[in-house]
Amino acid sequence: MSDRAKERSAFCIRRGLFQLTRMPFGLSGAPGSFCRLMQIILREHLWKICLSYLDDIIIFGRTQRQLLERLRTVLDRLRQAGLKVKPSKCALFRTEIHFLGHQVSIRGIEPMADKTEAIQNWPTPKCLRDVRYFMVWPVIIVNSSEISRL
Protein backbone atom coordinates (compact mmCIF):
# COMPACT_ATOMS: atom_id res chain seq x y z
CA MET A 1 0.00 0.00 0.00
CA SER A 2 1.18 3.53 -0.69
CA ASP A 3 1.94 5.84 2.24
CA ARG A 4 -1.22 7.83 1.47
CA ALA A 5 -3.34 4.67 1.45
CA LYS A 6 -1.76 3.55 4.75
CA GLU A 7 -2.76 6.86 6.35
CA ARG A 8 -6.33 6.49 5.11
CA SER A 9 -6.59 2.92 6.44
CA ALA A 10 -5.61 3.99 9.98
CA PHE A 11 -7.81 2.93 12.87
CA CYS A 12 -7.74 3.74 16.56
CA ILE A 13 -8.09 1.35 19.47
CA ARG A 14 -7.23 1.61 23.16
CA ARG A 15 -3.61 0.68 22.53
CA GLY A 16 -3.12 3.45 19.98
CA LEU A 17 -3.37 4.31 16.29
CA PHE A 18 -2.58 1.57 13.78
CA GLN A 19 -2.11 1.61 10.01
CA LEU A 20 -2.39 -1.28 7.61
CA THR A 21 0.82 -2.13 5.75
CA ARG A 22 -0.76 -4.56 3.31
CA MET A 23 -4.09 -4.33 1.56
CA PRO A 24 -6.71 -6.63 3.09
CA PHE A 25 -9.46 -8.00 0.85
CA GLY A 26 -12.03 -6.41 3.18
CA LEU A 27 -11.47 -2.95 1.70
CA SER A 28 -13.90 -2.09 -1.09
CA GLY A 29 -11.20 -1.40 -3.70
CA ALA A 30 -8.90 -4.26 -2.72
CA PRO A 31 -10.05 -6.94 -5.19
CA GLY A 32 -9.88 -4.56 -8.15
CA SER A 33 -6.49 -3.21 -7.10
CA PHE A 34 -5.08 -6.70 -6.60
CA CYS A 35 -6.50 -7.90 -9.91
CA ARG A 36 -4.88 -4.93 -11.66
CA LEU A 37 -1.58 -5.69 -9.91
CA MET A 38 -1.68 -9.29 -11.12
CA GLN A 39 -2.43 -8.09 -14.67
CA ILE A 40 0.62 -5.83 -14.54
CA ILE A 41 2.94 -8.45 -13.01
CA LEU A 42 1.94 -11.24 -15.41
CA ARG A 43 1.02 -9.10 -18.46
CA GLU A 44 3.24 -10.85 -21.03
CA HIS A 45 2.38 -14.32 -19.71
CA LEU A 46 -1.41 -14.12 -19.40
CA TRP A 47 -3.28 -16.41 -21.80
CA LYS A 48 0.09 -17.82 -22.96
CA ILE A 49 1.34 -19.75 -19.93
CA CYS A 50 -1.11 -18.76 -17.17
CA LEU A 51 -4.47 -17.27 -16.24
CA SER A 52 -5.20 -15.07 -13.25
CA TYR A 53 -8.39 -14.23 -11.38
CA LEU A 54 -8.00 -12.24 -8.16
CA ASP A 55 -5.59 -14.29 -6.07
CA ASP A 56 -5.87 -17.49 -8.14
CA ILE A 57 -3.32 -18.29 -10.83
CA ILE A 58 -3.58 -21.26 -13.16
CA ILE A 59 -0.37 -22.28 -14.90
CA PHE A 60 -0.75 -24.73 -17.76
CA GLY A 61 1.59 -26.81 -19.89
CA ARG A 62 1.60 -29.82 -22.19
CA THR A 63 4.46 -31.65 -20.49
CA GLN A 64 5.77 -31.82 -16.93
CA ARG A 65 9.02 -30.14 -18.02
CA GLN A 66 7.15 -27.29 -19.70
CA LEU A 67 4.93 -26.90 -16.64
CA LEU A 68 7.97 -26.68 -14.34
CA GLU A 69 9.56 -24.00 -16.55
CA ARG A 70 6.35 -21.99 -16.58
CA LEU A 71 5.90 -22.40 -12.83
CA ARG A 72 9.42 -21.03 -12.29
CA THR A 73 8.67 -18.08 -14.61
CA VAL A 74 5.49 -17.15 -12.74
CA LEU A 75 7.04 -17.61 -9.30
CA ASP A 76 10.02 -15.47 -10.34
CA ARG A 77 7.67 -12.69 -11.49
CA LEU A 78 5.75 -12.84 -8.20
CA ARG A 79 9.00 -12.75 -6.21
CA GLN A 80 10.29 -9.76 -8.20
CA ALA A 81 7.05 -7.94 -7.32
CA GLY A 82 7.51 -8.74 -3.63
CA LEU A 83 4.63 -11.22 -3.47
CA LYS A 84 4.73 -14.60 -1.77
CA VAL A 85 2.85 -17.83 -2.38
CA LYS A 86 1.49 -19.87 0.52
CA PRO A 87 2.47 -23.50 -0.21
CA SER A 88 -0.52 -24.96 1.65
CA LYS A 89 -2.85 -23.15 -0.76
CA CYS A 90 -1.10 -24.43 -3.89
CA ALA A 91 -2.34 -27.40 -5.90
CA LEU A 92 0.52 -28.57 -8.11
CA PHE A 93 0.55 -30.93 -11.11
CA ARG A 94 -3.19 -31.47 -11.30
CA THR A 95 -4.72 -32.88 -14.46
CA GLU A 96 -8.15 -31.52 -13.51
CA ILE A 97 -9.22 -28.48 -11.44
CA HIS A 98 -12.37 -26.59 -10.50
CA PHE A 99 -12.12 -22.92 -11.40
CA LEU A 100 -14.93 -20.34 -11.29
CA GLY A 101 -17.68 -22.95 -11.47
CA HIS A 102 -16.07 -24.89 -14.30
CA GLN A 103 -14.04 -28.06 -14.54
CA VAL A 104 -10.81 -27.49 -16.46
CA SER A 105 -9.02 -30.57 -17.78
CA ILE A 106 -7.31 -32.01 -20.84
CA ARG A 107 -10.81 -32.39 -22.32
CA GLY A 108 -11.28 -28.60 -22.17
CA ILE A 109 -13.57 -26.43 -20.07
CA GLU A 110 -16.88 -27.90 -18.93
CA PRO A 111 -19.50 -26.67 -16.47
CA MET A 112 -19.44 -28.51 -13.14
CA ALA A 113 -22.13 -31.16 -12.89
CA ASP A 114 -23.72 -29.73 -9.74
CA LYS A 115 -24.17 -26.39 -11.52
CA THR A 116 -26.20 -27.89 -14.38
CA GLU A 117 -28.09 -30.55 -12.40
CA ALA A 118 -31.27 -28.47 -11.89
CA ILE A 119 -31.64 -27.83 -15.62
CA GLN A 120 -30.85 -31.42 -16.61
CA ASN A 121 -33.45 -32.76 -14.17
CA TRP A 122 -36.12 -30.23 -15.18
CA PRO A 123 -39.35 -31.94 -16.25
CA THR A 124 -40.20 -31.85 -19.96
CA PRO A 125 -42.54 -28.91 -20.70
CA LYS A 126 -46.03 -30.03 -21.67
CA CYS A 127 -47.54 -26.71 -22.75
CA LEU A 128 -46.55 -23.19 -23.82
CA ARG A 129 -46.86 -21.89 -20.25
CA ASP A 130 -44.32 -24.51 -19.05
CA VAL A 131 -41.90 -23.47 -21.82
CA ARG A 132 -42.21 -19.80 -20.85
CA TYR A 133 -41.66 -20.66 -17.18
CA PHE A 134 -38.52 -22.61 -18.05
CA MET A 135 -37.17 -19.75 -20.17
CA VAL A 136 -37.24 -17.25 -17.25
CA TRP A 137 -36.77 -19.55 -14.24
CA PRO A 138 -33.00 -20.14 -13.99
CA VAL A 139 -32.15 -16.61 -12.82
CA ILE A 140 -30.17 -16.98 -9.60
CA ILE A 141 -28.72 -14.30 -7.38
CA VAL A 142 -25.72 -15.36 -5.31
CA ASN A 143 -24.93 -13.11 -2.39
CA SER A 144 -22.34 -14.42 0.06
CA SER A 145 -23.64 -17.82 1.09
CA GLU A 146 -27.31 -17.04 0.40
CA ILE A 147 -28.92 -18.29 -2.79
CA SER A 148 -32.40 -17.17 -3.70
CA ARG A 149 -34.48 -17.76 -6.80
CA LEU A 150 -36.31 -14.84 -8.47
PDB file of C-alpha atoms in Angstrom:
ATOM      1  CA  MET A   1       0.000   0.000   0.000  1.00  0.00           C
ATOM      2  CA  SER A   2       1.179   3.529  -0.687  1.00  0.00           C
ATOM      3  CA  ASP A   3       1.937   5.843   2.237  1.00  0.00           C
ATOM      4  CA  ARG A   4      -1.219   7.834   1.466  1.00  0.00           C
ATOM      5  CA  ALA A   5      -3.339   4.667   1.454  1.00  0.00           C
ATOM      6  CA  LYS A   6      -1.764   3.547   4.746  1.00  0.00           C
ATOM      7  CA  GLU A   7      -2.756   6.855   6.351  1.00  0.00           C
ATOM      8  CA  ARG A   8      -6.330   6.489   5.111  1.00  0.00           C
ATOM      9  CA  SER A   9      -6.587   2.920   6.440  1.00  0.00           C
ATOM     10  CA  ALA A  10      -5.611   3.985   9.981  1.00  0.00           C
ATOM     11  CA  PHE A  11      -7.810   2.933  12.873  1.00  0.00           C
ATOM     12  CA  CYS A  12      -7.739   3.742  16.559  1.00  0.00           C
ATOM     13  CA  ILE A  13      -8.093   1.350  19.474  1.00  0.00           C
ATOM     14  CA  ARG A  14      -7.233   1.608  23.164  1.00  0.00           C
ATOM     15  CA  ARG A  15      -3.606   0.676  22.529  1.00  0.00           C
ATOM     16  CA  GLY A  16      -3.119   3.454  19.979  1.00  0.00           C
ATOM     17  CA  LEU A  17      -3.368   4.310  16.288  1.00  0.00           C
ATOM     18  CA  PHE A  18      -2.584   1.568  13.784  1.00  0.00           C
ATOM     19  CA  GLN A  19      -2.107   1.611  10.008  1.00  0.00           C
ATOM     20  CA  LEU A  20      -2.387  -1.280   7.609  1.00  0.00           C
ATOM     21  CA  THR A  21       0.821  -2.126   5.751  1.00  0.00           C
ATOM     22  CA  ARG A  22      -0.762  -4.563   3.309  1.00  0.00           C
ATOM     23  CA  MET A  23      -4.089  -4.333   1.565  1.00  0.00           C
ATOM     24  CA  PRO A  24      -6.712  -6.632   3.088  1.00  0.00           C
ATOM     25  CA  PHE A  25      -9.456  -8.000   0.852  1.00  0.00           C
ATOM     26  CA  GLY A  26     -12.028  -6.410   3.181  1.00  0.00           C
ATOM     27  CA  LEU A  27     -11.466  -2.947   1.699  1.00  0.00           C
ATOM     28  CA  SER A  28     -13.900  -2.088  -1.095  1.00  0.00           C
ATOM     29  CA  GLY A  29     -11.196  -1.399  -3.696  1.00  0.00           C
ATOM     30  CA  ALA A  30      -8.896  -4.260  -2.716  1.00  0.00           C
ATOM     31  CA  PRO A  31     -10.055  -6.944  -5.191  1.00  0.00           C
ATOM     32  CA  GLY A  32      -9.885  -4.555  -8.145  1.00  0.00           C
ATOM     33  CA  SER A  33      -6.493  -3.212  -7.103  1.00  0.00           C
ATOM     34  CA  PHE A  34      -5.084  -6.698  -6.596  1.00  0.00           C
ATOM     35  CA  CYS A  35      -6.501  -7.902  -9.910  1.00  0.00           C
ATOM     36  CA  ARG A  36      -4.884  -4.927 -11.662  1.00  0.00           C
ATOM     37  CA  LEU A  37      -1.579  -5.686  -9.912  1.00  0.00           C
ATOM     38  CA  MET A  38      -1.678  -9.294 -11.122  1.00  0.00           C
ATOM     39  CA  GLN A  39      -2.429  -8.090 -14.672  1.00  0.00           C
ATOM     40  CA  ILE A  40       0.624  -5.829 -14.536  1.00  0.00           C
ATOM     41  CA  ILE A  41       2.944  -8.455 -13.013  1.00  0.00           C
ATOM     42  CA  LEU A  42       1.936 -11.244 -15.409  1.00  0.00           C
ATOM     43  CA  ARG A  43       1.021  -9.104 -18.461  1.00  0.00           C
ATOM     44  CA  GLU A  44       3.236 -10.849 -21.026  1.00  0.00           C
ATOM     45  CA  HIS A  45       2.384 -14.319 -19.712  1.00  0.00           C
ATOM     46  CA  LEU A  46      -1.414 -14.118 -19.400  1.00  0.00           C
ATOM     47  CA  TRP A  47      -3.277 -16.411 -21.799  1.00  0.00           C
ATOM     48  CA  LYS A  48       0.090 -17.816 -22.965  1.00  0.00           C
ATOM     49  CA  ILE A  49       1.345 -19.745 -19.926  1.00  0.00           C
ATOM     50  CA  CYS A  50      -1.111 -18.761 -17.167  1.00  0.00           C
ATOM     51  CA  LEU A  51      -4.474 -17.274 -16.243  1.00  0.00           C
ATOM     52  CA  SER A  52      -5.203 -15.074 -13.247  1.00  0.00           C
ATOM     53  CA  TYR A  53      -8.395 -14.228 -11.382  1.00  0.00           C
ATOM     54  CA  LEU A  54      -8.000 -12.237  -8.164  1.00  0.00           C
ATOM     55  CA  ASP A  55      -5.585 -14.290  -6.072  1.00  0.00           C
ATOM     56  CA  ASP A  56      -5.874 -17.490  -8.144  1.00  0.00           C
ATOM     57  CA  ILE A  57      -3.317 -18.290 -10.830  1.00  0.00           C
ATOM     58  CA  ILE A  58      -3.583 -21.261 -13.163  1.00  0.00           C
ATOM     59  CA  ILE A  59      -0.366 -22.283 -14.900  1.00  0.00           C
ATOM     60  CA  PHE A  60      -0.753 -24.732 -17.765  1.00  0.00           C
ATOM     61  CA  GLY A  61       1.594 -26.811 -19.888  1.00  0.00           C
ATOM     62  CA  ARG A  62       1.600 -29.824 -22.191  1.00  0.00           C
ATOM     63  CA  THR A  63       4.461 -31.652 -20.488  1.00  0.00           C
ATOM     64  CA  GLN A  64       5.767 -31.819 -16.934  1.00  0.00           C
ATOM     65  CA  ARG A  65       9.020 -30.142 -18.019  1.00  0.00           C
ATOM     66  CA  GLN A  66       7.152 -27.289 -19.704  1.00  0.00           C
ATOM     67  CA  LEU A  67       4.933 -26.905 -16.645  1.00  0.00           C
ATOM     68  CA  LEU A  68       7.970 -26.682 -14.344  1.00  0.00           C
ATOM     69  CA  GLU A  69       9.561 -24.003 -16.547  1.00  0.00           C
ATOM     70  CA  ARG A  70       6.353 -21.994 -16.582  1.00  0.00           C
ATOM     71  CA  LEU A  71       5.902 -22.401 -12.830  1.00  0.00           C
ATOM     72  CA  ARG A  72       9.417 -21.031 -12.289  1.00  0.00           C
ATOM     73  CA  THR A  73       8.671 -18.085 -14.609  1.00  0.00           C
ATOM     74  CA  VAL A  74       5.487 -17.152 -12.743  1.00  0.00           C
ATOM     75  CA  LEU A  75       7.042 -17.612  -9.295  1.00  0.00           C
ATOM     76  CA  ASP A  76      10.019 -15.469 -10.343  1.00  0.00           C
ATOM     77  CA  ARG A  77       7.671 -12.691 -11.492  1.00  0.00           C
ATOM     78  CA  LEU A  78       5.754 -12.835  -8.200  1.00  0.00           C
ATOM     79  CA  ARG A  79       9.003 -12.751  -6.210  1.00  0.00           C
ATOM     80  CA  GLN A  80      10.286  -9.756  -8.197  1.00  0.00           C
ATOM     81  CA  ALA A  81       7.051  -7.941  -7.324  1.00  0.00           C
ATOM     82  CA  GLY A  82       7.515  -8.739  -3.629  1.00  0.00           C
ATOM     83  CA  LEU A  83       4.626 -11.223  -3.475  1.00  0.00           C
ATOM     84  CA  LYS A  84       4.729 -14.598  -1.765  1.00  0.00           C
ATOM     85  CA  VAL A  85       2.853 -17.828  -2.385  1.00  0.00           C
ATOM     86  CA  LYS A  86       1.494 -19.866   0.517  1.00  0.00           C
ATOM     87  CA  PRO A  87       2.472 -23.500  -0.213  1.00  0.00           C
ATOM     88  CA  SER A  88      -0.520 -24.958   1.653  1.00  0.00           C
ATOM     89  CA  LYS A  89      -2.854 -23.154  -0.762  1.00  0.00           C
ATOM     90  CA  CYS A  90      -1.102 -24.434  -3.890  1.00  0.00           C
ATOM     91  CA  ALA A  91      -2.342 -27.395  -5.904  1.00  0.00           C
ATOM     92  CA  LEU A  92       0.516 -28.566  -8.110  1.00  0.00           C
ATOM     93  CA  PHE A  93       0.554 -30.934 -11.106  1.00  0.00           C
ATOM     94  CA  ARG A  94      -3.187 -31.470 -11.301  1.00  0.00           C
ATOM     95  CA  THR A  95      -4.725 -32.875 -14.457  1.00  0.00           C
ATOM     96  CA  GLU A  96      -8.147 -31.516 -13.507  1.00  0.00           C
ATOM     97  CA  ILE A  97      -9.219 -28.482 -11.439  1.00  0.00           C
ATOM     98  CA  HIS A  98     -12.366 -26.595 -10.497  1.00  0.00           C
ATOM     99  CA  PHE A  99     -12.124 -22.920 -11.402  1.00  0.00           C
ATOM    100  CA  LEU A 100     -14.932 -20.338 -11.286  1.00  0.00           C
ATOM    101  CA  GLY A 101     -17.680 -22.950 -11.466  1.00  0.00           C
ATOM    102  CA  HIS A 102     -16.068 -24.889 -14.305  1.00  0.00           C
ATOM    103  CA  GLN A 103     -14.045 -28.064 -14.544  1.00  0.00           C
ATOM    104  CA  VAL A 104     -10.811 -27.492 -16.460  1.00  0.00           C
ATOM    105  CA  SER A 105      -9.016 -30.569 -17.779  1.00  0.00           C
ATOM    106  CA  ILE A 106      -7.308 -32.008 -20.838  1.00  0.00           C
ATOM    107  CA  ARG A 107     -10.810 -32.390 -22.319  1.00  0.00           C
ATOM    108  CA  GLY A 108     -11.281 -28.604 -22.173  1.00  0.00           C
ATOM    109  CA  ILE A 109     -13.570 -26.426 -20.073  1.00  0.00           C
ATOM    110  CA  GLU A 110     -16.877 -27.898 -18.927  1.00  0.00           C
ATOM    111  CA  PRO A 111     -19.500 -26.675 -16.473  1.00  0.00           C
ATOM    112  CA  MET A 112     -19.437 -28.509 -13.144  1.00  0.00           C
ATOM    113  CA  ALA A 113     -22.134 -31.162 -12.890  1.00  0.00           C
ATOM    114  CA  ASP A 114     -23.724 -29.735  -9.738  1.00  0.00           C
ATOM    115  CA  LYS A 115     -24.169 -26.386 -11.522  1.00  0.00           C
ATOM    116  CA  THR A 116     -26.204 -27.894 -14.384  1.00  0.00           C
ATOM    117  CA  GLU A 117     -28.089 -30.549 -12.400  1.00  0.00           C
ATOM    118  CA  ALA A 118     -31.271 -28.474 -11.891  1.00  0.00           C
ATOM    119  CA  ILE A 119     -31.640 -27.827 -15.618  1.00  0.00           C
ATOM    120  CA  GLN A 120     -30.845 -31.416 -16.607  1.00  0.00           C
ATOM    121  CA  ASN A 121     -33.449 -32.762 -14.173  1.00  0.00           C
ATOM    122  CA  TRP A 122     -36.115 -30.226 -15.177  1.00  0.00           C
ATOM    123  CA  PRO A 123     -39.347 -31.942 -16.253  1.00  0.00           C
ATOM    124  CA  THR A 124     -40.203 -31.855 -19.959  1.00  0.00           C
ATOM    125  CA  PRO A 125     -42.538 -28.911 -20.701  1.00  0.00           C
ATOM    126  CA  LYS A 126     -46.035 -30.031 -21.666  1.00  0.00           C
ATOM    127  CA  CYS A 127     -47.541 -26.705 -22.750  1.00  0.00           C
ATOM    128  CA  LEU A 128     -46.545 -23.188 -23.818  1.00  0.00           C
ATOM    129  CA  ARG A 129     -46.863 -21.889 -20.252  1.00  0.00           C
ATOM    130  CA  ASP A 130     -44.318 -24.506 -19.050  1.00  0.00           C
ATOM    131  CA  VAL A 131     -41.897 -23.472 -21.825  1.00  0.00           C
ATOM    132  CA  ARG A 132     -42.210 -19.796 -20.849  1.00  0.00           C
ATOM    133  CA  TYR A 133     -41.660 -20.663 -17.184  1.00  0.00           C
ATOM    134  CA  PHE A 134     -38.524 -22.612 -18.048  1.00  0.00           C
ATOM    135  CA  MET A 135     -37.167 -19.754 -20.166  1.00  0.00           C
ATOM    136  CA  VAL A 136     -37.240 -17.254 -17.254  1.00  0.00           C
ATOM    137  CA  TRP A 137     -36.774 -19.550 -14.236  1.00  0.00           C
ATOM    138  CA  PRO A 138     -33.004 -20.137 -13.993  1.00  0.00           C
ATOM    139  CA  VAL A 139     -32.150 -16.605 -12.822  1.00  0.00           C
ATOM    140  CA  ILE A 140     -30.174 -16.979  -9.603  1.00  0.00           C
ATOM    141  CA  ILE A 141     -28.722 -14.304  -7.378  1.00  0.00           C
ATOM    142  CA  VAL A 142     -25.723 -15.364  -5.307  1.00  0.00           C
ATOM    143  CA  ASN A 143     -24.931 -13.110  -2.389  1.00  0.00           C
ATOM    144  CA  SER A 144     -22.341 -14.424   0.062  1.00  0.00           C
ATOM    145  CA  SER A 145     -23.642 -17.817   1.093  1.00  0.00           C
ATOM    146  CA  GLU A 146     -27.313 -17.039   0.403  1.00  0.00           C
ATOM    147  CA  ILE A 147     -28.922 -18.290  -2.786  1.00  0.00           C
ATOM    148  CA  SER A 148     -32.402 -17.173  -3.704  1.00  0.00           C
ATOM    149  CA  ARG A 149     -34.483 -17.764  -6.797  1.00  0.00           C
ATOM    150  CA  LEU A 150     -36.305 -14.837  -8.474  1.00  0.00           C
TER     151      LEU A 150
END
